[in-house]
Short mmCIF file of C-alpha atoms and ligand atoms in Angstrom, two decimals:
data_model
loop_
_atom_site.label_atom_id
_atom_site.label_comp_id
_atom_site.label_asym_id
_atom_site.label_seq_id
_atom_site.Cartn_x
_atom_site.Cartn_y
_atom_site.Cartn_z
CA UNK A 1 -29.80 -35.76 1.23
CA UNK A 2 -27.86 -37.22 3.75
CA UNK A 3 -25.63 -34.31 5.42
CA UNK A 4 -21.92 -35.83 6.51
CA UNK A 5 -21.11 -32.79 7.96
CA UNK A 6 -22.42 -33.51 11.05
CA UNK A 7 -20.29 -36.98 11.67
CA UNK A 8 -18.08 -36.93 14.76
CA UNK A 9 -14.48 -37.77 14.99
CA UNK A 10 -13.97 -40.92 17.19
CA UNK A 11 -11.34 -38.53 19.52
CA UNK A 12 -10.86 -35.53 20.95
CA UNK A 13 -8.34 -33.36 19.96
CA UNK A 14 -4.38 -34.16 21.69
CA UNK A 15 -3.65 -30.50 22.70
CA UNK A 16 -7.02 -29.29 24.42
CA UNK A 17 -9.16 -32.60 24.76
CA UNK A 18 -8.82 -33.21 28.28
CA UNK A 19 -12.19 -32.36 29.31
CA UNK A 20 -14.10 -33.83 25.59
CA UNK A 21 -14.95 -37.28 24.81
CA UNK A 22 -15.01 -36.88 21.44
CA UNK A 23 -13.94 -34.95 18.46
CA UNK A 24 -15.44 -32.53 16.42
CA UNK A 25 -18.34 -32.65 13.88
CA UNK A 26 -16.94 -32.54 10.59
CA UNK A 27 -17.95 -29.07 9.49
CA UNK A 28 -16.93 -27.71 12.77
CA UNK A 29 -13.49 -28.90 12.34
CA UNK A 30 -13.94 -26.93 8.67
CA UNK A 31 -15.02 -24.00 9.93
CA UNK A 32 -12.82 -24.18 13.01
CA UNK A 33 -9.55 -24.99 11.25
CA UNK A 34 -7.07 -21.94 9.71
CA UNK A 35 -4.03 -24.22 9.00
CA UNK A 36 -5.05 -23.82 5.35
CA UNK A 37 -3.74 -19.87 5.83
CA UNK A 38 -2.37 -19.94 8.80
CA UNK A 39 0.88 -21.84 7.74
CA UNK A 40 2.22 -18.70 6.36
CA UNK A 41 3.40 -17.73 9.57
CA UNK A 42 5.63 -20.74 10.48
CA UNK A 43 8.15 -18.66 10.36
CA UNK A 44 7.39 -16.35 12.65
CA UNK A 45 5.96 -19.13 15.29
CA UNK A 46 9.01 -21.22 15.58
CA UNK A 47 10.93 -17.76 15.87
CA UNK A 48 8.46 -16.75 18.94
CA UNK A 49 8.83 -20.62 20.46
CA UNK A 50 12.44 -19.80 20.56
CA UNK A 51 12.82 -16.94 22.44
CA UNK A 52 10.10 -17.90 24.75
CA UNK A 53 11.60 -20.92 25.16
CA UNK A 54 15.21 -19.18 25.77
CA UNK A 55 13.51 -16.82 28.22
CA UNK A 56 11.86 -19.81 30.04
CA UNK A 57 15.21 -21.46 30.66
CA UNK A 58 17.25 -17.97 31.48
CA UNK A 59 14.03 -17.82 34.10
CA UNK A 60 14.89 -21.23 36.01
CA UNK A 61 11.24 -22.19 34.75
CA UNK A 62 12.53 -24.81 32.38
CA UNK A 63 15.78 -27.03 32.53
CA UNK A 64 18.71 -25.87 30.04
CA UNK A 65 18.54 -29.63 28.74
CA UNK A 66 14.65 -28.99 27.79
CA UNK A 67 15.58 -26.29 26.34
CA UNK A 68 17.79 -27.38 23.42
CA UNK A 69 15.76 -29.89 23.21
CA UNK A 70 13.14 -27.46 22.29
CA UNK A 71 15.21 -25.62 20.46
CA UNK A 72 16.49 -28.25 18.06
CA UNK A 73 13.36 -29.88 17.65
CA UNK A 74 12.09 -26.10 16.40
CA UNK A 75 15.31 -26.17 13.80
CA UNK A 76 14.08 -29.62 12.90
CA UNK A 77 10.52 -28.84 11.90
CA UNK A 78 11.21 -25.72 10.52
CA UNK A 79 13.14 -27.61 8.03
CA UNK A 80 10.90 -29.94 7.85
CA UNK A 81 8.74 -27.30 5.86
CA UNK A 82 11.19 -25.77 4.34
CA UNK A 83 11.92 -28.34 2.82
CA UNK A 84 8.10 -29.36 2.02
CA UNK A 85 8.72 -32.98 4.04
CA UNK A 86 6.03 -31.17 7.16
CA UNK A 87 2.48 -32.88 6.92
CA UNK A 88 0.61 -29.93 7.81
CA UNK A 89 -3.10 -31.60 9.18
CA UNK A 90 -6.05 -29.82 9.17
CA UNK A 91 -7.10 -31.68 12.94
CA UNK A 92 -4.58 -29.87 14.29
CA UNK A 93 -6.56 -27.23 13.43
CA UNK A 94 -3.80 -24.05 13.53
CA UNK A 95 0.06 -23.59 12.67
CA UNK A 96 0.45 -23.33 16.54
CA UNK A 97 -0.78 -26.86 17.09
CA UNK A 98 0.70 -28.30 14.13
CA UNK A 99 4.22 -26.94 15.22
CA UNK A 100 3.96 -28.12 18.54
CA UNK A 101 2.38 -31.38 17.70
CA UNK A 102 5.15 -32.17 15.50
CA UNK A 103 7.64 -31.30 17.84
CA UNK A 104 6.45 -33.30 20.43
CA UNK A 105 6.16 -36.42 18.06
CA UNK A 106 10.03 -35.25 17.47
CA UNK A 107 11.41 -34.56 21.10
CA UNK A 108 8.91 -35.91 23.37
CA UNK A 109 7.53 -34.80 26.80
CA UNK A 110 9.93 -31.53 26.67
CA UNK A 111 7.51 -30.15 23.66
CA UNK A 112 5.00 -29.69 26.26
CA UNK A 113 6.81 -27.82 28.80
CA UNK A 114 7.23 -25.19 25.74
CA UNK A 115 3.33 -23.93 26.44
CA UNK A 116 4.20 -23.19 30.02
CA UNK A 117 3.26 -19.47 30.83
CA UNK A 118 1.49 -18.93 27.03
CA UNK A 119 -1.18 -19.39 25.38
CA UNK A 120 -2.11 -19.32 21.71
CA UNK A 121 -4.02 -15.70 22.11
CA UNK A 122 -0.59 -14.42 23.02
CA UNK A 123 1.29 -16.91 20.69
CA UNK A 124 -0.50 -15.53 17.29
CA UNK A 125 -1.08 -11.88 18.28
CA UNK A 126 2.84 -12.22 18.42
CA UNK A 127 3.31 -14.25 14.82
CA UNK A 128 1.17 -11.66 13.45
CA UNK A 129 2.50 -8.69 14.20
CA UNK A 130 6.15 -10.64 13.57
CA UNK A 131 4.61 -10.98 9.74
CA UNK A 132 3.04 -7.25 9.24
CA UNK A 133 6.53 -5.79 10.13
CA UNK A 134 7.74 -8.10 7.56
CA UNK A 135 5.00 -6.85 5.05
CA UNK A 136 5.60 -3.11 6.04
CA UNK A 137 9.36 -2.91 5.82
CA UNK A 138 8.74 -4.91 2.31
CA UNK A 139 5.89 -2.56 1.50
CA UNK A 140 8.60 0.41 2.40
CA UNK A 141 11.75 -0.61 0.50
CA UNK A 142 9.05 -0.98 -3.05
CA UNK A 143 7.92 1.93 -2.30
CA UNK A 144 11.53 3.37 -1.95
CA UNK A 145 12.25 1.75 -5.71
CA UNK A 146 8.64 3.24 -6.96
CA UNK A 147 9.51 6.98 -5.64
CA UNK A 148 13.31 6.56 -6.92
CA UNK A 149 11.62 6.21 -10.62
CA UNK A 150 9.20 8.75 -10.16
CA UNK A 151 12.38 10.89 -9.40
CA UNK A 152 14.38 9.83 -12.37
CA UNK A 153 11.76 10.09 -14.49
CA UNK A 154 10.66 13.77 -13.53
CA UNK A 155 14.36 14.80 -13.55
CA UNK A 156 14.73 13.68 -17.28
CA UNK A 157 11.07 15.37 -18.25
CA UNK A 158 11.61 18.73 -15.51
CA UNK A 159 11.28 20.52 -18.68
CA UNK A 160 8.52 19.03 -20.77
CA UNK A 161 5.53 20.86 -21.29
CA UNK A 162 1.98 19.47 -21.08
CA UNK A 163 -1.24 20.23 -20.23
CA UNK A 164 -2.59 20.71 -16.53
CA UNK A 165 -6.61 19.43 -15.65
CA UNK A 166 -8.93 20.29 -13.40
CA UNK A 167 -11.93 18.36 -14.10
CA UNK A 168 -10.18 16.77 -17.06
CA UNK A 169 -10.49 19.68 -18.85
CA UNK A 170 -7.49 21.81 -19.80
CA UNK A 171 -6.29 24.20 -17.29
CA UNK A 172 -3.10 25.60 -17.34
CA UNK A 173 -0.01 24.27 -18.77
CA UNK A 174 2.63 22.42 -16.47
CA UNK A 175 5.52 20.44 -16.60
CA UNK A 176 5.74 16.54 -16.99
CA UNK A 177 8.28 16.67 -13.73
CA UNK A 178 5.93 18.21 -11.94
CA UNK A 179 3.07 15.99 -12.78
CA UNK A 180 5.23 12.59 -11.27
CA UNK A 181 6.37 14.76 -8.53
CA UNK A 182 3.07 15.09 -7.18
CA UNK A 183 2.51 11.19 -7.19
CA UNK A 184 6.49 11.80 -4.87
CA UNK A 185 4.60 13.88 -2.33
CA UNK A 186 1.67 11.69 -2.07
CA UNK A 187 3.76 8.56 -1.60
CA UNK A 188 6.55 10.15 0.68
CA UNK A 189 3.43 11.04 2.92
CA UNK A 190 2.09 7.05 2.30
CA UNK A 191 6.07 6.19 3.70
CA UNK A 192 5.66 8.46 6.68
CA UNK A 193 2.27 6.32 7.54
CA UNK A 194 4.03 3.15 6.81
CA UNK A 195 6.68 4.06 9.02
CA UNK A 196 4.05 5.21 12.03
CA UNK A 197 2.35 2.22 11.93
CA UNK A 198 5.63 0.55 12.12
CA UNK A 199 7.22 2.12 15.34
CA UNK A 200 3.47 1.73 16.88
CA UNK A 201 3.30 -2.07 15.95
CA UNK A 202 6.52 -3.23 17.22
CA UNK A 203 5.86 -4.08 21.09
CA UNK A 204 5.73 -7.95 21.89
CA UNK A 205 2.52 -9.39 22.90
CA UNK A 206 4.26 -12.43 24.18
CA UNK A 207 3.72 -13.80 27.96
CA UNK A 208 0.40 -11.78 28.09
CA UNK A 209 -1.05 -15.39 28.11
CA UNK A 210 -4.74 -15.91 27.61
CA UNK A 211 -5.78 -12.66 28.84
CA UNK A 212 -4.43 -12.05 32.23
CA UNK A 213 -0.62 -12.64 32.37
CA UNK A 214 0.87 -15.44 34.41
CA UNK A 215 2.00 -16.54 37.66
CA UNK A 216 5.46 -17.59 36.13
CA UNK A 217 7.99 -15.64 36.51
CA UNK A 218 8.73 -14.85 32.78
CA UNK A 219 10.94 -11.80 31.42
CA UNK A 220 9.00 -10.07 29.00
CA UNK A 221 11.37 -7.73 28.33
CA UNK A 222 13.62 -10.44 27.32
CA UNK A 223 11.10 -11.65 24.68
CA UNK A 224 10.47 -8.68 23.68
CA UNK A 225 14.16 -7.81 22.90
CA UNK A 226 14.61 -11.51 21.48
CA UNK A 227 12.00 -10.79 18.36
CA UNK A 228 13.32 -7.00 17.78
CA UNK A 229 10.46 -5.16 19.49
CA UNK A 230 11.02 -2.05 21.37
CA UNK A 231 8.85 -2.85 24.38
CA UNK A 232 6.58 -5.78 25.55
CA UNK A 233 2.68 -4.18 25.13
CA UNK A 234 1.82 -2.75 28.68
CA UNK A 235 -1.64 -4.43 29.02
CA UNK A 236 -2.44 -8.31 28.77
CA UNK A 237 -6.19 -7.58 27.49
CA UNK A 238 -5.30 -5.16 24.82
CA UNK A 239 -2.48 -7.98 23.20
CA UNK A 240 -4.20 -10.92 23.07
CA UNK A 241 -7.20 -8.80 21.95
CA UNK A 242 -5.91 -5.59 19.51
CA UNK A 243 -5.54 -6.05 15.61
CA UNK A 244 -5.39 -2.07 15.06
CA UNK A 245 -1.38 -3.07 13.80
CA UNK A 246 -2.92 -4.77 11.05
CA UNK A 247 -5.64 -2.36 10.19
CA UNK A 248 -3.32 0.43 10.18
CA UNK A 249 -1.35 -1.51 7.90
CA UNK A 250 -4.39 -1.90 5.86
CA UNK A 251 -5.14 1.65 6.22
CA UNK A 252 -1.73 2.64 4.56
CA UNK A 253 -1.50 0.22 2.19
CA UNK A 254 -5.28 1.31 1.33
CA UNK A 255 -4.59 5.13 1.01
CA UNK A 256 -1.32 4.96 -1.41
CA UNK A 257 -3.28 1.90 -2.92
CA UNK A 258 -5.55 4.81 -3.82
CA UNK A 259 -2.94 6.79 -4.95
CA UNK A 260 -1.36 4.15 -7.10
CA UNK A 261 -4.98 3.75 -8.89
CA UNK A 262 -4.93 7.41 -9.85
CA UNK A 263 -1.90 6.89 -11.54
CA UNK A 264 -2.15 3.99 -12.97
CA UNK A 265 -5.60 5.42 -14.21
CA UNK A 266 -3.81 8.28 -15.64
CA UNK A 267 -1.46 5.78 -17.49
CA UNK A 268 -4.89 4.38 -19.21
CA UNK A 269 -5.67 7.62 -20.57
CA UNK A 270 -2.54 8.36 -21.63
CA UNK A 271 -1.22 5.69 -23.78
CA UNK A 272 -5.03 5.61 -25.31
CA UNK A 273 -5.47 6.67 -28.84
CA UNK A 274 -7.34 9.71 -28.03
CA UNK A 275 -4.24 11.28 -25.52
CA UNK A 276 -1.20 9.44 -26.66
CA UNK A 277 0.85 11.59 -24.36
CA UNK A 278 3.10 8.65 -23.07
CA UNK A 279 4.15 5.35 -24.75
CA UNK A 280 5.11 1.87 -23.05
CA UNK A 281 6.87 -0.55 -24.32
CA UNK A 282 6.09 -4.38 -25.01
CA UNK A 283 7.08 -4.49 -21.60
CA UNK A 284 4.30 -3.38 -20.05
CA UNK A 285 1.66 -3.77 -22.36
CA UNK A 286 -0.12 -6.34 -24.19
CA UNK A 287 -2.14 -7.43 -27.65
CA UNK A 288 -5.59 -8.21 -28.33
CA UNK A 289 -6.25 -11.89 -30.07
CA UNK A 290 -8.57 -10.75 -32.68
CA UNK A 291 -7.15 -7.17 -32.72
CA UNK A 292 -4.04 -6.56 -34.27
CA UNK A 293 -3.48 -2.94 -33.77
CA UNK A 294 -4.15 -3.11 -29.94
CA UNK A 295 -1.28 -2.18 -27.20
CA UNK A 296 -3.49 -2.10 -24.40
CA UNK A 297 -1.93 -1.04 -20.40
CA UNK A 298 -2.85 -4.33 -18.49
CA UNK A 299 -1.02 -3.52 -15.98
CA UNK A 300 -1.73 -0.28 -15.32
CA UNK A 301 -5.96 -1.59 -15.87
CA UNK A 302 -4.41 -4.36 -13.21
CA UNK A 303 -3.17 -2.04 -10.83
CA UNK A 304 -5.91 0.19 -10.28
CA UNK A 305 -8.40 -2.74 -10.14
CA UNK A 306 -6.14 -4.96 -7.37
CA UNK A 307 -6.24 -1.40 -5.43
CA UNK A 308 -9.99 -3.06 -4.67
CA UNK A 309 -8.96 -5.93 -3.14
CA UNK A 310 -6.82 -3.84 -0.26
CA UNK A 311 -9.95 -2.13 0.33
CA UNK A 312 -12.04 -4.59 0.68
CA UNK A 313 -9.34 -6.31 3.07
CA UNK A 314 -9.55 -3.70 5.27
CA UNK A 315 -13.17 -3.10 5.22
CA UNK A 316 -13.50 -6.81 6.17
CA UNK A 317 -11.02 -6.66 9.16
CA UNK A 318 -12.79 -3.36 10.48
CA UNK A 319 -16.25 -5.39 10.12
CA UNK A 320 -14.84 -8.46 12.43
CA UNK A 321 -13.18 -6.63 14.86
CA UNK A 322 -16.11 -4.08 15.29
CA UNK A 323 -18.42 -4.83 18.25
CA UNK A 324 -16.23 -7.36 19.53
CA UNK A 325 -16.03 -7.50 23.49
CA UNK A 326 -12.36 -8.04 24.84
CA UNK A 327 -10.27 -10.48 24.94
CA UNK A 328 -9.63 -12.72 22.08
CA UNK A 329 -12.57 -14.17 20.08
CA UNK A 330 -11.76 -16.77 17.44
CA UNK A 331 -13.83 -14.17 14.79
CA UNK A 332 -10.05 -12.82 15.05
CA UNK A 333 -8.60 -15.87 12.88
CA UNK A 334 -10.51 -13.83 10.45
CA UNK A 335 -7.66 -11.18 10.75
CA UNK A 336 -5.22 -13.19 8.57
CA UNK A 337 -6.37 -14.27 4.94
CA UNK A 338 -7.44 -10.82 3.85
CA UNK A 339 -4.69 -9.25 5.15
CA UNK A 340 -2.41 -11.85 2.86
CA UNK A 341 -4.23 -10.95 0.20
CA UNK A 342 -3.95 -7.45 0.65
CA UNK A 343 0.01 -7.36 1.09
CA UNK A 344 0.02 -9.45 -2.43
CA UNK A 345 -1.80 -7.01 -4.15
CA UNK A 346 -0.23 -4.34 -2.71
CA UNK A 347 3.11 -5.56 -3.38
CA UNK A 348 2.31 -6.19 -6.90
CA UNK A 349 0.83 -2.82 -7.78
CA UNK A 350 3.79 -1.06 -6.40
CA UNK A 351 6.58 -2.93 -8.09
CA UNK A 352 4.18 -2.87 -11.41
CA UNK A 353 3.60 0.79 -11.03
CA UNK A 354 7.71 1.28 -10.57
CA UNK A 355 8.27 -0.70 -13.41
CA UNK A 356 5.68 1.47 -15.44
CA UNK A 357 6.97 4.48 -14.54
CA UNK A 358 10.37 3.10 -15.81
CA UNK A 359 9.67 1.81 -18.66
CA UNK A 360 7.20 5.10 -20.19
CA UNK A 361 8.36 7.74 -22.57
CA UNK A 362 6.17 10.98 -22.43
CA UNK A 363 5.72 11.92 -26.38
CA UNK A 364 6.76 15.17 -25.84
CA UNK A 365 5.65 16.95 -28.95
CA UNK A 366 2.01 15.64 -28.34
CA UNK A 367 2.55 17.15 -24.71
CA UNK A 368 3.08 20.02 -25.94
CA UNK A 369 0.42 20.83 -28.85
CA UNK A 370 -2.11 19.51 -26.07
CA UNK A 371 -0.81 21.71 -23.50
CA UNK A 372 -1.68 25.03 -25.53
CA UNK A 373 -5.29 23.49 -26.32
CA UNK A 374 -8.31 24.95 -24.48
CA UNK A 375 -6.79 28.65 -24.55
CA UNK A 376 -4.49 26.77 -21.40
CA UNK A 377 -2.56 30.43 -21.03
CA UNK A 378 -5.81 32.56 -20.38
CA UNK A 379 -4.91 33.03 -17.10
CA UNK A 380 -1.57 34.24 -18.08
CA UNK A 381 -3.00 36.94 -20.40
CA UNK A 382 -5.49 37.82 -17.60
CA UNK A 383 -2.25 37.97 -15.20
CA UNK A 384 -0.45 40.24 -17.88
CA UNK A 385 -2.94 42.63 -17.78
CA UNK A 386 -3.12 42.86 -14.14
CA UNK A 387 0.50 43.78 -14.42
CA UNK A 388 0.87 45.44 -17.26
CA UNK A 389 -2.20 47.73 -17.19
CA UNK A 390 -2.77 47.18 -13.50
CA UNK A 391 -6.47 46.12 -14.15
CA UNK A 392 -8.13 44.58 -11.42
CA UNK A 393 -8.27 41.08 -11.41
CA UNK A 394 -12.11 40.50 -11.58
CA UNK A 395 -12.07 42.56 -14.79
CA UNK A 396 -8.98 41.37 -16.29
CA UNK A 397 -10.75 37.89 -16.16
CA UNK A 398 -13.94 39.24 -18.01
CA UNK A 399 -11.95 40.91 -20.56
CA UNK A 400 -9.91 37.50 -21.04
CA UNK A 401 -12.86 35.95 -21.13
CA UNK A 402 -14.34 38.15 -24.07
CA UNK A 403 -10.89 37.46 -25.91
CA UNK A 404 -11.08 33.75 -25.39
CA UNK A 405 -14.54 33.89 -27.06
CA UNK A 406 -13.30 35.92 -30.04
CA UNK A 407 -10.37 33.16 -30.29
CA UNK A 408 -13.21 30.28 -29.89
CA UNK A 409 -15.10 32.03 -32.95
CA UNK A 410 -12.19 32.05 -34.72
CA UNK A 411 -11.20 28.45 -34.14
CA UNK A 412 -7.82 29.43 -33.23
CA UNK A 413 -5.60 29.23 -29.97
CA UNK A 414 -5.19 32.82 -28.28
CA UNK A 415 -1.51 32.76 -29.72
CA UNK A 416 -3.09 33.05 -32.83
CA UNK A 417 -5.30 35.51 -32.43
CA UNK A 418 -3.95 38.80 -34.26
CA UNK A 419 -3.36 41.64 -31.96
CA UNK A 420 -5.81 43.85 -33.57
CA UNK A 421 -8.66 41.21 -32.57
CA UNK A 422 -6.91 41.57 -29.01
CA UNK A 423 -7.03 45.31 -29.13
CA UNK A 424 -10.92 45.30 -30.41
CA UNK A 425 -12.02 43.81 -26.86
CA UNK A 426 -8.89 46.11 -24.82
CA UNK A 427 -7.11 48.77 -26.82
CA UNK A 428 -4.24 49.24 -24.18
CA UNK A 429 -3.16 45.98 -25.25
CA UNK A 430 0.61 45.54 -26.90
CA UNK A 431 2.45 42.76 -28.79
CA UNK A 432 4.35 42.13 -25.36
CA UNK A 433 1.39 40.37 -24.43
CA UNK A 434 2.71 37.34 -27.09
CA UNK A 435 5.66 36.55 -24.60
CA UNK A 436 3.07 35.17 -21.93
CA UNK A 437 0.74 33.68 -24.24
CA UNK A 438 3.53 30.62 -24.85
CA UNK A 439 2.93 27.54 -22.74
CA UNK A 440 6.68 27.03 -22.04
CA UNK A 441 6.68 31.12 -20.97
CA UNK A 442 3.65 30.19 -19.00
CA UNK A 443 5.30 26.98 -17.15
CA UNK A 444 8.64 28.82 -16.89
CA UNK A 445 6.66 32.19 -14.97
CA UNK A 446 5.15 29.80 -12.26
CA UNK A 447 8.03 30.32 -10.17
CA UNK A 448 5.87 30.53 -6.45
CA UNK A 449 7.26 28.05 -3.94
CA UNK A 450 5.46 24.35 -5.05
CA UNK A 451 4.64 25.72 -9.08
CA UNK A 452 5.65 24.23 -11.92
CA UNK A 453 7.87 26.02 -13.30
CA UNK A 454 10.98 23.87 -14.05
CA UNK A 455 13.62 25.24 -11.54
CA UNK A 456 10.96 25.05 -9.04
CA UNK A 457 10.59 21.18 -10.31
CA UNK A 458 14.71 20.29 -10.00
CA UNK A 459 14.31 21.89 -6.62
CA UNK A 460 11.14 19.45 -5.45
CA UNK A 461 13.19 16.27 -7.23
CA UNK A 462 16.19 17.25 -5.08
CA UNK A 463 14.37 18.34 -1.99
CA UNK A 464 12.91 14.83 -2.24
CA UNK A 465 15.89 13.28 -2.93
CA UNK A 466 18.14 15.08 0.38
CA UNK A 467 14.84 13.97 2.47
CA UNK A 468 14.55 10.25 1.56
CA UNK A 469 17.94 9.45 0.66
CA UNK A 470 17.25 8.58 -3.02
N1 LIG B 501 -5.79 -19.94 15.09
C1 LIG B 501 -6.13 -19.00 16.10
C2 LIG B 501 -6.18 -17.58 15.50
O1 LIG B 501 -5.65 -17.38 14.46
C3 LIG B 501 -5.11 -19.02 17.19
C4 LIG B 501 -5.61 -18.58 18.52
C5 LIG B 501 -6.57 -19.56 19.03
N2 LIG B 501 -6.91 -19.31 20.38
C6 LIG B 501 -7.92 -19.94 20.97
N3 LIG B 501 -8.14 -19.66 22.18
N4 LIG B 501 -8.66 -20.78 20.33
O2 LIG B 501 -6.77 -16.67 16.05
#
């Protein structure tokens, strides 16, 4: 079969073909080009090309009248694909050359005095890290909207009883609030790593050239200020070479991805036939073609499995940028499509997960007939006789235990047991011992700092709310 992958372009390419007589094979221009992903940072390079261009003119290393040339060529093409007129061409292999290439066809000569005292190592590491501030801050205010329902919805349901699991078995009754406010801790820890990453991201890669800095006498400080870093990065190697920003990114988004799955797993089980403990609404839920009973969670099923694809996104980055000797390598055009695809899927599952959380209605009576399943207060009777008859612990537990097993014989919940079958197994016991057997007296006794007990709940929802402003 005849392979036309390996057929040559008849020139070498405009930006670095000084030295080549001619171009690429066909599959190396394939496997060579990222314009196909790259172009999402246009945005970001024409706002970099500015200020380096600004700091090359406030430096005497470029004439004023270059310049705004530069500068309104920039305006121009960034309209240009704004506007969806920009022939984007995969021979110009990268949004870098495509920009610049177009500019020069635009201005003229002046678009090449723009690459003076850069290169593209510097050039992207700075477009990237321009576009994973974007994604974080985004990532942040979701998450801000996510946690604000969590809040509301805990504050409406601080009181509602339901059932506590360890192992997905009954375990002690709790409150609904406290349930979501446990998803709050988890994600106001996933904002505090969001943030981090952040304030460790933002210093400006730009002017660190190739690998070794220049011989012009650029500002980086300047450029650095321009784009809203904090700093420029202390060591030329390290930017042109460093994608931790973006795996820490990945790292965060990762970890509350994992979060979000737990939830949104939860959600499954609820609305299912079996729990019914929460409903949704035809918002968030969808019918089967051939079934006509079905309401099934999508989005929740959607959620949790998208939660794979962040994973996987930064598993892959880790795996290119491991083993890699400093500086740049091209594996590091690698960096960019999975991290895309992670900040879709991440963005997605949040706002789907706030608009869950929204848009559920815990069936509260269900809650609460499930919550006093599984003999749920037998620690409170063990805990009653602690007090009350100051029994040890370890035996209090055996003689709930024994009592438990009379109720399971009986086939009733330890409520029902009479108090004569309580007194066979421990005499000393009275009919106070009814007022802790209750699930609500149960969630209401938890009062240690962090239980469940409902006061304990309003005070987490507005502990949360003083801290994060919500
Ligand atoms: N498209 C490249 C990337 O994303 C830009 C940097 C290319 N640098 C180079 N020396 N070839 O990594």
């Amino acid at each position: 079969m005849p392979n036309d992958h390996n057929d040559l372009k008849s020139t070498s390419n405009a930006m670095w073909g000084g030295r080549f007589e001619r171009g690429p094979a066909e599959i190396m221009e394939k496997i060579n080009a990222s314009i196909d992903f790259d172009r999402k940072l246009y945005a970001q390079d024409i706002a970099g090309s500015k200020a380096h261009a600004a700091m090359l003119v406030a430096a005497g290393i470029l004439t004023a009248a270059d310049g705004d040339a530069i500068r309104a060529g920039l305006d121009a093409v960034k309209a240009e694909i704004e506007e969806g007129r920009f022939a984007f061409r995969k021979d110009r292999e990268d949004i870098h050359l495509n920009i610049e290439a177009r500019l020069a066809e635009l201005i003229g000569p002046a678009a090449g005095r723009l690459h003076t005292a850069r290169s593209r190592n510097d050039q992207v590491a700075t477009d990237f890290r321009l576009w994973v501030r974007d994604a974080l801050d985004g990532l942040i205010g979701l998450t801000r909207s996510l946690v604000a329902a969590l809040l509301d919805k805990a504050e409406a349901h601080a009181e509602v009883v339901m059932p506590g699991f360890t192992h997905l078995q009954v375990a002690q009754p709790i409150t609904f609030g406290h349930h979501l406010m446990a998803y709050v801790a988890m994600l106001e820890r996933d904002l505090g790593r969001l943030s981090d990453a952040r304030a460790r991201l933002n210093e400006c890669p730009l002017g660190a050239a190739a690998l070794a800095g220049t011989s012009f006498p650029i500002d980086r400080f300047a450029t650095a200020a321009a784009l809203g870093f904090e700093r420029p990065t202390a060591n030329s190697l390290d930017s042109v070479a460093s994608r931790d920003f973006a795996l820490e990114y990945l790292a965060a988004a990762s970890i509350m991805g994992v979060h979000l799955s737990r939830l949104a797993e939860e959600i499954v089980i609820w609305t299912s036939a079996q729990f019914r403990f929460v409903s949704l609404t035809d918002a968030f839920t969808t019918g089967s073609s051939i079934m006509p009973q079905k309401r099934n969670p999508d989005a929740a099923e959607l959620a949790r499995a998208k939660v794979g694809r962040v994973i996987g996104a930064l598993n892959s980055l880790l795996i290119v940028m491991k083993g890699l000797p400093l500086a740049y390598a091209k594996d590091m055009q690698e960096d960019k499509e999975p991290t895309f695809d992670a900040a879709l899927s991440i963005e997605l599952v949040v706002a789907a997960m706030a608009g869950m959380v929204a848009d559920l209605t815990p069936n509260e009576s269900v809650l609460k007939a499930a919550a006093g399943t599984g003999f749920s207060t037998a620690t409170d009777l063990a805990d009653w006789l602690v007090r009350s008859l100051n029994m040890p612990f370890r035996e209090a537990h055996h003689v709930t235990g024994r009592i438990v097993k009379a109720a399971e014989k009986e086939g009733v919940d330890l409520d029902a047991l009479p108090l004569s079958a309580l007194q066979e197994v421990e005499p000393r016991i009275t009919a106070a011992v009814y007022d802790v057997l209750s699930v609500e007296n149960s969630v209401r006794s938890r009062t240690s700092f962090g239980g469940t007990a409902p006061d304990g709940v309003r005070w987490q929802i507005a502990a949360a709310r003083a801290r994060l402003g919500l």
